[in-house]
């Protein structure tokens, strides 16, 4: 196989003009761009967003732009490899920090992309998905799957901020991204499924002939996640306490295209996972430390977010006990049949 392919400049100008007129182009000068040898050549670069730096800007947005004029008051975390304003943090993951002030409501809509909200700070916020009211406490993970009506409200006294994670870049690429607006939903007068049907791990409602909901549980309370991680860190056999967020009925990832993994690092612990074909974002729920992504040191603290491209060489070192949530696109890659891990 030739390592050096022919270039466009080597072709006669009249031939190049003829191809342009016919609306065609030669593959060979561009082939290495789309099919590099051995591994992808990602455009995505490692990113880091300090919550202390972004929070004042988000609160200022609350002063400058009412939610009625924003629909969703969000500051987008743009991939440094694509530049400020890029509607993606990695090749397939969109991230944004959203603000809701006391008494505000974000109008109901549904859209083709799926979303997850990880609550960063504040209490009193809630999301309604298909009539189910989901409280939003710090660290909670809340699903708003594609095609499901959802709106947000705030019954508390302090600002609520959460991290949005969507598979939006995938739908934009497929030219399938759109939303439909609706009215605020009537709320069912009962706790959400995480406090009723799926209150206890390993237990689910008794099977019946009725078909289970595709997304039976929309809220994953952080208090239970942290408690489970602590037990895993104490008694688990692996080097790292990690737990995947899963559908309690099927055991599969919570969404078809995105996965979410909670992890705990003990103070001073250093971990170096294998090279993964999935891109990833890491949200720090608690704690501080340093991660290295392809040699670049990222010093992170509570509520920060950082990213890594595909096949990145990643290591984490906790300066103190730390809890993070890793957002990744392994479920999508599994379905396409190409997810891969490589030893360092």
PDB file of C-alpha atoms in Angstrom, residues 58-235:
ATOM      1  CA  UNK A  58     -24.073  32.365  33.583  1.00  0.00           C
ATOM      2  CA  UNK A  59     -25.537  34.446  36.415  1.00  0.00           C
ATOM      3  CA  UNK A  60     -24.976  37.588  34.325  1.00  0.00           C
ATOM      4  CA  UNK A  61     -26.918  35.917  31.527  1.00  0.00           C
ATOM      5  CA  UNK A  62     -29.769  35.629  34.023  1.00  0.00           C
ATOM      6  CA  UNK A  63     -29.669  39.408  34.460  1.00  0.00           C
ATOM      7  CA  UNK A  64     -29.359  40.199  30.761  1.00  0.00           C
ATOM      8  CA  UNK A  65     -31.701  37.705  29.121  1.00  0.00           C
ATOM      9  CA  UNK A  66     -35.043  36.565  30.563  1.00  0.00           C
ATOM     10  CA  UNK A  67     -35.822  32.906  30.039  1.00  0.00           C
ATOM     11  CA  UNK A  68     -38.743  33.903  27.803  1.00  0.00           C
ATOM     12  CA  UNK A  69     -36.242  35.295  25.302  1.00  0.00           C
ATOM     13  CA  UNK A  70     -33.843  32.389  25.607  1.00  0.00           C
ATOM     14  CA  UNK A  71     -36.166  29.352  25.853  1.00  0.00           C
ATOM     15  CA  UNK A  72     -33.148  27.613  27.386  1.00  0.00           C
ATOM     16  CA  UNK A  73     -30.625  29.941  29.078  1.00  0.00           C
ATOM     17  CA  UNK A  74     -27.421  28.045  28.354  1.00  0.00           C
ATOM     18  CA  UNK A  75     -23.725  28.760  27.870  1.00  0.00           C
ATOM     19  CA  UNK A  76     -22.321  26.243  25.389  1.00  0.00           C
ATOM     20  CA  UNK A  77     -19.044  24.456  26.154  1.00  0.00           C
ATOM     21  CA  UNK A  78     -17.335  24.521  22.759  1.00  0.00           C
ATOM     22  CA  UNK A  79     -14.603  22.110  21.693  1.00  0.00           C
ATOM     23  CA  UNK A  80     -11.299  24.049  21.495  1.00  0.00           C
ATOM     24  CA  UNK A  81     -10.479  22.157  18.319  1.00  0.00           C
ATOM     25  CA  UNK A  82     -13.498  23.679  16.590  1.00  0.00           C
ATOM     26  CA  UNK A  83     -13.488  27.097  18.246  1.00  0.00           C
ATOM     27  CA  UNK A  84     -15.827  29.157  20.409  1.00  0.00           C
ATOM     28  CA  UNK A  85     -19.406  28.818  19.243  1.00  0.00           C
ATOM     29  CA  UNK A  86     -19.058  25.228  18.091  1.00  0.00           C
ATOM     30  CA  UNK A  87     -22.172  23.339  19.138  1.00  0.00           C
ATOM     31  CA  UNK A  88     -20.219  20.350  20.380  1.00  0.00           C
ATOM     32  CA  UNK A  89     -17.691  19.527  23.072  1.00  0.00           C
ATOM     33  CA  UNK A  90     -16.507  16.330  21.364  1.00  0.00           C
ATOM     34  CA  UNK A  91     -17.245  14.743  18.006  1.00  0.00           C
ATOM     35  CA  UNK A  92     -20.618  13.431  19.200  1.00  0.00           C
ATOM     36  CA  UNK A  93     -21.368  15.120  22.544  1.00  0.00           C
ATOM     37  CA  UNK A  94     -22.842  18.581  23.130  1.00  0.00           C
ATOM     38  CA  UNK A  95     -22.398  20.173  26.565  1.00  0.00           C
ATOM     39  CA  UNK A  96     -23.879  23.324  28.029  1.00  0.00           C
ATOM     40  CA  UNK A  97     -24.432  24.877  31.448  1.00  0.00           C
ATOM     41  CA  UNK A  98     -28.044  25.929  31.989  1.00  0.00           C
ATOM     42  CA  UNK A  99     -29.411  28.426  34.512  1.00  0.00           C
ATOM     43  CA  UNK A 100     -32.911  28.598  35.971  1.00  0.00           C
ATOM     44  CA  UNK A 101     -33.775  31.321  38.471  1.00  0.00           C
ATOM     45  CA  UNK A 102     -36.362  31.079  41.270  1.00  0.00           C
ATOM     46  CA  UNK A 103     -39.910  31.223  39.956  1.00  0.00           C
ATOM     47  CA  UNK A 104     -38.889  30.693  36.339  1.00  0.00           C
ATOM     48  CA  UNK A 105     -40.080  27.943  34.040  1.00  0.00           C
ATOM     49  CA  UNK A 106     -38.519  26.787  30.786  1.00  0.00           C
ATOM     50  CA  UNK A 107     -41.303  26.028  28.283  1.00  0.00           C
ATOM     51  CA  UNK A 108     -42.249  22.531  27.241  1.00  0.00           C
ATOM     52  CA  UNK A 109     -40.836  21.079  24.072  1.00  0.00           C
ATOM     53  CA  UNK A 110     -39.628  17.816  22.643  1.00  0.00           C
ATOM     54  CA  UNK A 111     -36.804  17.212  20.192  1.00  0.00           C
ATOM     55  CA  UNK A 112     -35.123  14.470  18.260  1.00  0.00           C
ATOM     56  CA  UNK A 113     -31.813  14.496  20.200  1.00  0.00           C
ATOM     57  CA  UNK A 114     -31.706  12.939  23.660  1.00  0.00           C
ATOM     58  CA  UNK A 115     -30.486  14.864  26.687  1.00  0.00           C
ATOM     59  CA  UNK A 116     -29.266  14.235  30.201  1.00  0.00           C
ATOM     60  CA  UNK A 117     -29.084  16.843  32.945  1.00  0.00           C
ATOM     61  CA  UNK A 118     -26.482  16.580  35.708  1.00  0.00           C
ATOM     62  CA  UNK A 119     -27.381  19.006  38.484  1.00  0.00           C
ATOM     63  CA  UNK A 120     -24.413  21.179  39.446  1.00  0.00           C
ATOM     64  CA  UNK A 121     -25.757  23.430  42.189  1.00  0.00           C
ATOM     65  CA  UNK A 122     -28.947  24.673  43.797  1.00  0.00           C
ATOM     66  CA  UNK A 123     -32.146  23.085  45.049  1.00  0.00           C
ATOM     67  CA  UNK A 124     -35.802  23.547  44.204  1.00  0.00           C
ATOM     68  CA  UNK A 125     -35.481  22.919  40.486  1.00  0.00           C
ATOM     69  CA  UNK A 126     -37.439  20.208  38.756  1.00  0.00           C
ATOM     70  CA  UNK A 127     -37.961  18.704  35.326  1.00  0.00           C
ATOM     71  CA  UNK A 128     -41.247  17.282  34.077  1.00  0.00           C
ATOM     72  CA  UNK A 129     -40.919  14.457  31.536  1.00  0.00           C
ATOM     73  CA  UNK A 130     -44.110  13.006  30.094  1.00  0.00           C
ATOM     74  CA  UNK A 131     -46.038  14.248  33.137  1.00  0.00           C
ATOM     75  CA  UNK A 132     -43.571  12.869  35.699  1.00  0.00           C
ATOM     76  CA  UNK A 133     -42.122  15.524  38.008  1.00  0.00           C
ATOM     77  CA  UNK A 134     -38.438  14.885  38.699  1.00  0.00           C
ATOM     78  CA  UNK A 135     -36.767  16.764  41.578  1.00  0.00           C
ATOM     79  CA  UNK A 136     -33.299  18.075  40.771  1.00  0.00           C
ATOM     80  CA  UNK A 137     -30.754  17.885  43.584  1.00  0.00           C
ATOM     81  CA  UNK A 138     -26.986  18.412  43.212  1.00  0.00           C
ATOM     82  CA  UNK A 139     -25.371  15.452  41.461  1.00  0.00           C
ATOM     83  CA  UNK A 140     -28.668  13.962  40.273  1.00  0.00           C
ATOM     84  CA  UNK A 141     -28.772  12.653  36.714  1.00  0.00           C
ATOM     85  CA  UNK A 142     -32.071  13.337  34.923  1.00  0.00           C
ATOM     86  CA  UNK A 143     -33.042  11.944  31.517  1.00  0.00           C
ATOM     87  CA  UNK A 144     -35.012  13.786  28.852  1.00  0.00           C
ATOM     88  CA  UNK A 145     -34.928  11.235  26.022  1.00  0.00           C
ATOM     89  CA  UNK A 146     -35.508  12.178  22.405  1.00  0.00           C
ATOM     90  CA  UNK A 147     -39.178  12.508  21.528  1.00  0.00           C
ATOM     91  CA  UNK A 148     -40.328  13.007  25.143  1.00  0.00           C
ATOM     92  CA  UNK A 149     -42.118  16.185  26.192  1.00  0.00           C
ATOM     93  CA  UNK A 150     -40.218  17.994  28.926  1.00  0.00           C
ATOM     94  CA  UNK A 151     -40.130  21.327  30.724  1.00  0.00           C
ATOM     95  CA  UNK A 152     -38.276  22.757  33.707  1.00  0.00           C
ATOM     96  CA  UNK A 153     -39.402  24.761  36.734  1.00  0.00           C
ATOM     97  CA  UNK A 154     -37.963  26.256  39.905  1.00  0.00           C
ATOM     98  CA  UNK A 155     -39.704  26.317  43.291  1.00  0.00           C
ATOM     99  CA  UNK A 156     -36.619  27.205  45.364  1.00  0.00           C
ATOM    100  CA  UNK A 157     -34.961  30.428  46.454  1.00  0.00           C
ATOM    101  CA  UNK A 158     -31.490  30.213  44.871  1.00  0.00           C
ATOM    102  CA  UNK A 159     -30.319  29.804  41.255  1.00  0.00           C
ATOM    103  CA  UNK A 160     -30.203  26.254  39.934  1.00  0.00           C
ATOM    104  CA  UNK A 161     -27.502  25.272  37.441  1.00  0.00           C
ATOM    105  CA  UNK A 162     -27.142  21.995  35.607  1.00  0.00           C
ATOM    106  CA  UNK A 163     -24.950  20.499  32.907  1.00  0.00           C
ATOM    107  CA  UNK A 164     -26.746  19.516  29.704  1.00  0.00           C
ATOM    108  CA  UNK A 165     -25.312  16.590  27.736  1.00  0.00           C
ATOM    109  CA  UNK A 166     -26.910  15.823  24.365  1.00  0.00           C
ATOM    110  CA  UNK A 167     -26.211  13.688  21.317  1.00  0.00           C
ATOM    111  CA  UNK A 168     -27.014  16.821  19.298  1.00  0.00           C
ATOM    112  CA  UNK A 169     -23.930  16.670  17.000  1.00  0.00           C
ATOM    113  CA  UNK A 170     -25.078  13.291  15.708  1.00  0.00           C
ATOM    114  CA  UNK A 171     -28.525  14.590  14.800  1.00  0.00           C
ATOM    115  CA  UNK A 172     -27.132  17.775  13.258  1.00  0.00           C
ATOM    116  CA  UNK A 173     -24.788  15.675  11.107  1.00  0.00           C
ATOM    117  CA  UNK A 174     -27.723  13.503  10.003  1.00  0.00           C
ATOM    118  CA  UNK A 175     -29.810  16.647   9.324  1.00  0.00           C
ATOM    119  CA  UNK A 176     -32.411  15.239  11.693  1.00  0.00           C
ATOM    120  CA  UNK A 177     -32.330  17.771  14.528  1.00  0.00           C
ATOM    121  CA  UNK A 178     -35.537  19.678  15.299  1.00  0.00           C
ATOM    122  CA  UNK A 179     -37.850  20.568  18.197  1.00  0.00           C
ATOM    123  CA  UNK A 180     -41.602  20.945  18.671  1.00  0.00           C
ATOM    124  CA  UNK A 181     -42.995  23.404  21.209  1.00  0.00           C
ATOM    125  CA  UNK A 182     -45.876  22.642  23.544  1.00  0.00           C
ATOM    126  CA  UNK A 183     -47.706  23.739  26.688  1.00  0.00           C
ATOM    127  CA  UNK A 184     -46.470  23.138  30.234  1.00  0.00           C
ATOM    128  CA  UNK A 185     -47.467  19.619  31.224  1.00  0.00           C
ATOM    129  CA  UNK A 186     -49.913  18.518  33.871  1.00  0.00           C
ATOM    130  CA  UNK A 187     -47.947  16.788  36.619  1.00  0.00           C
ATOM    131  CA  UNK A 188     -48.916  13.435  38.072  1.00  0.00           C
ATOM    132  CA  UNK A 189     -49.484  13.658  41.829  1.00  0.00           C
ATOM    133  CA  UNK A 190     -46.930  11.052  42.912  1.00  0.00           C
ATOM    134  CA  UNK A 191     -43.171  10.704  43.438  1.00  0.00           C
ATOM    135  CA  UNK A 192     -41.017   9.832  40.440  1.00  0.00           C
ATOM    136  CA  UNK A 193     -40.188   6.215  39.581  1.00  0.00           C
ATOM    137  CA  UNK A 194     -36.791   6.326  41.330  1.00  0.00           C
ATOM    138  CA  UNK A 195     -38.696   6.677  44.621  1.00  0.00           C
ATOM    139  CA  UNK A 196     -41.453   4.165  43.815  1.00  0.00           C
ATOM    140  CA  UNK A 197     -40.984   1.346  41.288  1.00  0.00           C
ATOM    141  CA  UNK A 198     -37.171   1.415  41.355  1.00  0.00           C
ATOM    142  CA  UNK A 199     -36.485   2.504  44.918  1.00  0.00           C
ATOM    143  CA  UNK A 200     -34.384  -0.577  45.710  1.00  0.00           C
ATOM    144  CA  UNK A 201     -31.462  -1.753  43.597  1.00  0.00           C
ATOM    145  CA  UNK A 202     -32.078  -5.119  41.968  1.00  0.00           C
ATOM    146  CA  UNK A 203     -35.862  -4.869  42.285  1.00  0.00           C
ATOM    147  CA  UNK A 204     -38.324  -3.980  39.529  1.00  0.00           C
ATOM    148  CA  UNK A 205     -42.118  -4.082  39.292  1.00  0.00           C
ATOM    149  CA  UNK A 206     -43.537  -7.574  38.861  1.00  0.00           C
ATOM    150  CA  UNK A 207     -43.625  -8.585  35.207  1.00  0.00           C
ATOM    151  CA  UNK A 208     -46.916  -8.391  33.358  1.00  0.00           C
ATOM    152  CA  UNK A 209     -48.099  -8.639  29.788  1.00  0.00           C
ATOM    153  CA  UNK A 210     -48.019  -4.856  29.549  1.00  0.00           C
ATOM    154  CA  UNK A 211     -45.006  -3.559  27.691  1.00  0.00           C
ATOM    155  CA  UNK A 212     -42.486  -1.793  29.922  1.00  0.00           C
ATOM    156  CA  UNK A 213     -41.783   1.861  29.233  1.00  0.00           C
ATOM    157  CA  UNK A 214     -38.735   2.406  27.060  1.00  0.00           C
ATOM    158  CA  UNK A 215     -37.315   4.721  29.714  1.00  0.00           C
ATOM    159  CA  UNK A 216     -38.862   3.459  32.954  1.00  0.00           C
ATOM    160  CA  UNK A 217     -36.690   5.554  35.290  1.00  0.00           C
ATOM    161  CA  UNK A 218     -35.821   9.149  34.444  1.00  0.00           C
ATOM    162  CA  UNK A 219     -33.999  10.272  37.591  1.00  0.00           C
ATOM    163  CA  UNK A 220     -30.901   8.779  39.210  1.00  0.00           C
ATOM    164  CA  UNK A 221     -30.428  10.398  42.654  1.00  0.00           C
ATOM    165  CA  UNK A 222     -26.822  11.241  43.470  1.00  0.00           C
ATOM    166  CA  UNK A 223     -27.123  10.286  47.146  1.00  0.00           C
ATOM    167  CA  UNK A 224     -27.638   6.638  46.193  1.00  0.00           C
ATOM    168  CA  UNK A 225     -24.935   6.754  43.531  1.00  0.00           C
ATOM    169  CA  UNK A 226     -22.348   8.110  45.970  1.00  0.00           C
ATOM    170  CA  UNK A 227     -23.306   5.555  48.617  1.00  0.00           C
ATOM    171  CA  UNK A 228     -22.909   2.730  46.097  1.00  0.00           C
ATOM    172  CA  UNK A 229     -19.533   4.069  44.939  1.00  0.00           C
ATOM    173  CA  UNK A 230     -18.265   4.193  48.510  1.00  0.00           C
ATOM    174  CA  UNK A 231     -19.202   0.552  49.043  1.00  0.00           C
ATOM    175  CA  UNK A 232     -17.604  -0.329  45.706  1.00  0.00           C
ATOM    176  CA  UNK A 233     -14.398   1.467  46.685  1.00  0.00           C
ATOM    177  CA  UNK A 234     -14.328  -0.361  50.019  1.00  0.00           C
ATOM    178  CA  UNK A 235     -15.157  -3.874  48.882  1.00  0.00           C
TER     179      UNK A 235
END
